[in-house]
Amino acid sequence: MHVTSDPSAPWLVAGLGNPGPEYAMNRHNVGFMVADLLAERIGGRFKRAGKAQAQVVEGRIGPPGRGGTSQALKALGENRRVILAKPMSYMNLSGGPVTALRDFYKVPVSNIVAVHDELDIDYGMLRLKLGGGDNGHNGLKSMTKAMGSDYHRVRFGIGRPPGRMQVADFVLKDFSAAERKELDYFVDRAADAVECLVIEGLERAQSTYNS
């Protein structure tokens, strides 16, 4: 597994979630939230992606907090072409839309980033990695089945369900009132982590954002 050495190759950042307003603030939709913030940062709006069952924004990502569109960054080579995506197929079928976008934009699998919720990490904490298992996450399971496991993951901790609550019920509930007080900060930090991964590489992003 390796990151492509071709700096002209685009990146595909897939925020995972479920479409529809009823799911918008669910814990399972934190990938959509991060993708929305990244789109705002690069000044783009999501639109339907042709035949792919997804919404996309095309643009350029820069270093964390510096945006991606300035002429200075372009001159320095400090930004990368990126396709931000939100699969519209529902979580457990995410692999189809992501694979279609990979093929259309000719993105190396090692330049694909899945941003997703993670039960086994405390709320708001991040872990970045390349490859590995799906840990029971249906979105990752679908992506791995479609294209193998050699893509990056930005794992956003949501913690475990309280008491005897079922996992499926927990992830499809909105963040609690207490969690929402810090949610914007944590989503912002996750977006920074994606920018760092794309621009500076996995090792630097892990050392800065893994918590």
Tab-separated table of C-alpha atoms in Angstrom:
chain	number	residue	atom	x	y	z
A	1	MET	CA	0.000	0.000	0.000
A	2	HIS	CA	1.359	3.417	-0.890
A	3	VAL	CA	0.321	6.927	-1.727
A	4	THR	CA	0.704	7.731	-5.384
A	5	SER	CA	3.794	9.792	-6.190
A	6	ASP	CA	1.990	11.584	-9.021
A	7	PRO	CA	1.110	15.055	-7.659
A	8	SER	CA	-1.259	15.668	-10.562
A	9	ALA	CA	-3.479	12.708	-9.660
A	10	PRO	CA	-6.780	13.856	-8.122
A	11	TRP	CA	-8.017	12.888	-4.692
A	12	LEU	CA	-11.505	11.591	-3.956
A	13	VAL	CA	-12.820	12.376	-0.466
A	14	ALA	CA	-16.021	10.471	0.273
A	15	GLY	CA	-18.002	11.563	3.296
A	16	LEU	CA	-20.206	8.624	4.248
A	17	GLY	CA	-23.813	8.945	5.414
A	18	ASN	CA	-27.443	8.493	4.477
A	19	PRO	CA	-29.361	10.890	2.183
A	20	GLY	CA	-32.471	12.719	3.348
A	21	PRO	CA	-33.269	15.360	5.979
A	22	GLU	CA	-34.378	12.769	8.535
A	23	TYR	CA	-30.786	11.481	8.735
A	24	ALA	CA	-28.966	14.825	8.515
A	25	MET	CA	-27.885	15.121	12.163
A	26	ASN	CA	-27.472	11.403	12.878
A	27	ARG	CA	-24.170	10.182	14.278
A	28	HIS	CA	-23.896	7.976	11.173
A	29	ASN	CA	-23.871	11.126	9.006
A	30	VAL	CA	-20.806	12.837	10.402
A	31	GLY	CA	-18.983	12.039	7.136
A	32	PHE	CA	-21.535	14.169	5.268
A	33	MET	CA	-20.984	16.976	7.783
A	34	VAL	CA	-17.221	16.992	7.181
A	35	ALA	CA	-17.723	16.869	3.404
A	36	ASP	CA	-20.133	19.825	3.610
A	37	LEU	CA	-17.580	21.890	5.530
A	38	LEU	CA	-14.803	21.036	3.074
A	39	ALA	CA	-17.072	22.080	0.205
A	40	GLU	CA	-17.738	25.386	1.962
A	41	ARG	CA	-14.001	25.932	2.404
A	42	ILE	CA	-13.257	25.495	-1.296
A	43	GLY	CA	-16.258	27.580	-2.295
A	44	GLY	CA	-18.229	24.831	-4.008
A	45	ARG	CA	-21.763	23.478	-3.915
A	46	PHE	CA	-22.696	19.829	-4.183
A	47	LYS	CA	-24.424	18.778	-7.386
A	48	ARG	CA	-25.562	15.500	-8.864
A	49	ALA	CA	-22.687	13.548	-10.416
A	50	GLY	CA	-23.965	12.440	-13.809
A	51	LYS	CA	-24.727	8.724	-13.750
A	52	ALA	CA	-23.044	8.115	-10.402
A	53	GLN	CA	-25.439	7.918	-7.470
A	54	ALA	CA	-23.660	10.692	-5.607
A	55	GLN	CA	-23.353	14.420	-5.129
A	56	VAL	CA	-19.955	15.968	-5.838
A	57	VAL	CA	-17.952	19.175	-5.617
A	58	GLU	CA	-14.766	19.600	-7.643
A	59	GLY	CA	-12.064	21.998	-6.526
A	60	ARG	CA	-8.664	22.286	-4.916
A	61	ILE	CA	-7.669	21.617	-1.317
A	62	GLY	CA	-4.876	23.507	0.413
A	63	PRO	CA	-3.094	23.123	3.771
A	64	PRO	CA	-5.282	23.178	6.905
A	65	GLY	CA	-6.849	26.573	7.414
A	66	ARG	CA	-5.370	28.137	4.271
A	67	GLY	CA	-7.933	27.158	1.656
A	68	GLY	CA	-7.009	25.779	-1.746
A	69	THR	CA	-7.737	28.410	-4.349
A	70	SER	CA	-5.199	31.195	-3.857
A	71	GLN	CA	-2.745	31.894	-6.666
A	72	ALA	CA	0.120	31.801	-4.165
A	73	LEU	CA	-0.705	28.239	-3.150
A	74	LYS	CA	-1.069	27.200	-6.782
A	75	ALA	CA	2.322	28.683	-7.590
A	76	LEU	CA	3.923	26.817	-4.707
A	77	GLY	CA	2.221	23.567	-5.645
A	78	GLU	CA	0.676	23.484	-2.195
A	79	ASN	CA	-2.760	22.382	-3.250
A	80	ARG	CA	-4.293	19.325	-4.854
A	81	ARG	CA	-7.231	18.697	-7.115
A	82	VAL	CA	-9.997	17.065	-5.137
A	83	ILE	CA	-13.437	15.624	-5.724
A	84	LEU	CA	-15.609	15.782	-2.615
A	85	ALA	CA	-18.406	13.216	-2.686
A	86	LYS	CA	-21.506	12.251	-0.746
A	87	PRO	CA	-22.869	8.879	-1.896
A	88	MET	CA	-26.651	9.027	-2.252
A	89	SER	CA	-27.152	5.270	-2.188
A	90	TYR	CA	-27.552	4.852	1.587
A	91	MET	CA	-24.649	3.819	3.774
A	92	ASN	CA	-24.599	0.074	3.114
A	93	LEU	CA	-24.286	0.608	-0.666
A	94	SER	CA	-21.593	3.323	-0.596
A	95	GLY	CA	-19.113	1.245	-2.608
A	96	GLY	CA	-21.023	1.531	-5.896
A	97	PRO	CA	-21.066	5.339	-6.134
A	98	VAL	CA	-17.492	5.704	-4.863
A	99	THR	CA	-16.214	3.174	-7.386
A	100	ALA	CA	-18.082	4.906	-10.216
A	101	LEU	CA	-16.478	8.220	-9.246
A	102	ARG	CA	-13.057	6.588	-8.945
A	103	ASP	CA	-13.362	5.272	-12.492
A	104	PHE	CA	-14.782	8.487	-13.970
A	105	TYR	CA	-12.151	10.777	-12.438
A	106	LYS	CA	-9.315	8.209	-12.741
A	107	VAL	CA	-8.407	8.353	-9.046
A	108	PRO	CA	-5.832	5.879	-7.669
A	109	VAL	CA	-7.340	3.846	-4.810
A	110	SER	CA	-4.563	5.162	-2.536
A	111	ASN	CA	-5.905	8.695	-3.210
A	112	ILE	CA	-9.373	7.837	-1.921
A	113	VAL	CA	-10.363	8.983	1.580
A	114	ALA	CA	-13.435	7.708	3.427
A	115	VAL	CA	-14.616	9.984	6.242
A	116	HIS	CA	-16.856	8.037	8.600
A	117	ASP	CA	-18.173	7.545	12.129
A	118	GLU	CA	-16.318	5.105	14.378
A	119	LEU	CA	-17.882	3.376	17.393
A	120	ASP	CA	-14.643	2.222	19.009
A	121	ILE	CA	-13.210	5.731	19.436
A	122	ASP	CA	-14.374	8.251	22.049
A	123	TYR	CA	-16.617	11.052	20.837
A	124	GLY	CA	-14.796	13.689	18.803
A	125	MET	CA	-11.465	11.866	18.692
A	126	LEU	CA	-9.853	11.124	15.317
A	127	ARG	CA	-7.811	8.269	13.886
A	128	LEU	CA	-6.358	8.315	10.384
A	129	LYS	CA	-5.072	5.227	8.630
A	130	LEU	CA	-4.506	3.545	5.286
A	131	GLY	CA	-6.171	0.184	4.674
A	132	GLY	CA	-7.386	-2.267	7.292
A	133	GLY	CA	-10.685	-3.901	8.154
A	134	ASP	CA	-14.163	-2.430	8.239
A	135	ASN	CA	-14.799	-3.018	11.971
A	136	GLY	CA	-18.441	-3.769	11.203
A	137	HIS	CA	-19.040	-0.429	9.466
A	138	ASN	CA	-21.421	-1.069	6.563
A	139	GLY	CA	-20.153	1.839	4.473
A	140	LEU	CA	-16.565	0.623	4.659
A	141	LYS	CA	-17.694	-2.949	4.091
A	142	SER	CA	-19.367	-1.897	0.835
A	143	MET	CA	-16.359	0.152	-0.298
A	144	THR	CA	-13.902	-2.647	0.463
A	145	LYS	CA	-16.042	-5.178	-1.379
A	146	ALA	CA	-16.112	-2.881	-4.416
A	147	MET	CA	-12.454	-1.784	-4.585
A	148	GLY	CA	-10.343	-3.532	-1.962
A	149	SER	CA	-9.185	-2.034	1.322
A	150	ASP	CA	-6.210	0.088	0.242
A	151	TYR	CA	-7.884	3.480	0.724
A	152	HIS	CA	-7.443	6.047	3.496
A	153	ARG	CA	-9.866	6.448	6.376
A	154	VAL	CA	-10.522	9.451	8.600
A	155	ARG	CA	-12.323	7.862	11.526
A	156	PHE	CA	-14.466	10.225	13.612
A	157	GLY	CA	-15.189	8.852	17.076
A	158	ILE	CA	-18.797	8.649	18.223
A	159	GLY	CA	-18.269	6.298	21.182
A	160	ARG	CA	-20.270	3.224	22.115
A	161	PRO	CA	-24.046	3.163	22.735
A	162	PRO	CA	-25.098	3.579	26.366
A	163	GLY	CA	-26.553	0.723	28.351
A	164	ARG	CA	-28.240	-1.900	26.216
A	165	MET	CA	-29.028	0.349	23.266
A	166	GLN	CA	-28.493	-1.431	19.959
A	167	VAL	CA	-25.700	-0.149	17.742
A	168	ALA	CA	-28.093	0.372	14.807
A	169	ASP	CA	-30.355	2.550	16.965
A	170	PHE	CA	-27.417	4.524	18.358
A	171	VAL	CA	-25.807	5.446	15.026
A	172	LEU	CA	-29.172	6.455	13.532
A	173	LYS	CA	-29.949	8.853	16.386
A	174	ASP	CA	-28.975	12.517	16.351
A	175	PHE	CA	-26.021	13.690	18.375
A	176	SER	CA	-27.113	14.529	21.907
A	177	ALA	CA	-27.555	18.112	23.084
A	178	ALA	CA	-24.298	17.858	25.049
A	179	GLU	CA	-22.448	16.471	22.021
A	180	ARG	CA	-23.801	19.178	19.733
A	181	LYS	CA	-22.107	21.839	21.861
A	182	GLU	CA	-18.730	20.597	20.589
A	183	LEU	CA	-19.778	19.096	17.269
A	184	ASP	CA	-18.823	22.083	15.109
A	185	TYR	CA	-15.339	22.147	16.631
A	186	PHE	CA	-14.799	18.423	16.058
A	187	VAL	CA	-16.125	18.551	12.479
A	188	ASP	CA	-13.805	21.505	11.806
A	189	ARG	CA	-10.858	19.530	13.160
A	190	ALA	CA	-11.764	16.519	11.019
A	191	ALA	CA	-11.855	18.750	7.939
A	192	ASP	CA	-8.394	20.054	8.876
A	193	ALA	CA	-7.213	16.453	9.145
A	194	VAL	CA	-8.447	15.660	5.628
A	195	GLU	CA	-6.631	18.711	4.245
A	196	CYS	CA	-3.443	17.729	6.061
A	197	LEU	CA	-3.671	14.151	4.765
A	198	VAL	CA	-4.086	15.273	1.157
A	199	ILE	CA	-1.383	17.965	1.245
A	200	GLU	CA	1.197	16.684	3.729
A	201	GLY	CA	0.675	12.929	3.753
A	202	LEU	CA	-0.588	10.294	6.169
A	203	GLU	CA	2.337	10.293	8.617
A	204	ARG	CA	2.154	14.031	9.233
A	205	ALA	CA	-1.636	13.923	9.517
A	206	GLN	CA	-1.496	11.050	11.994
A	207	SER	CA	1.093	12.771	14.181
A	208	THR	CA	-0.961	15.975	14.221
A	209	TYR	CA	-4.558	14.725	14.471
A	210	ASN	CA	-4.598	11.169	15.848
A	211	SER	CA	-5.850	11.456	19.396
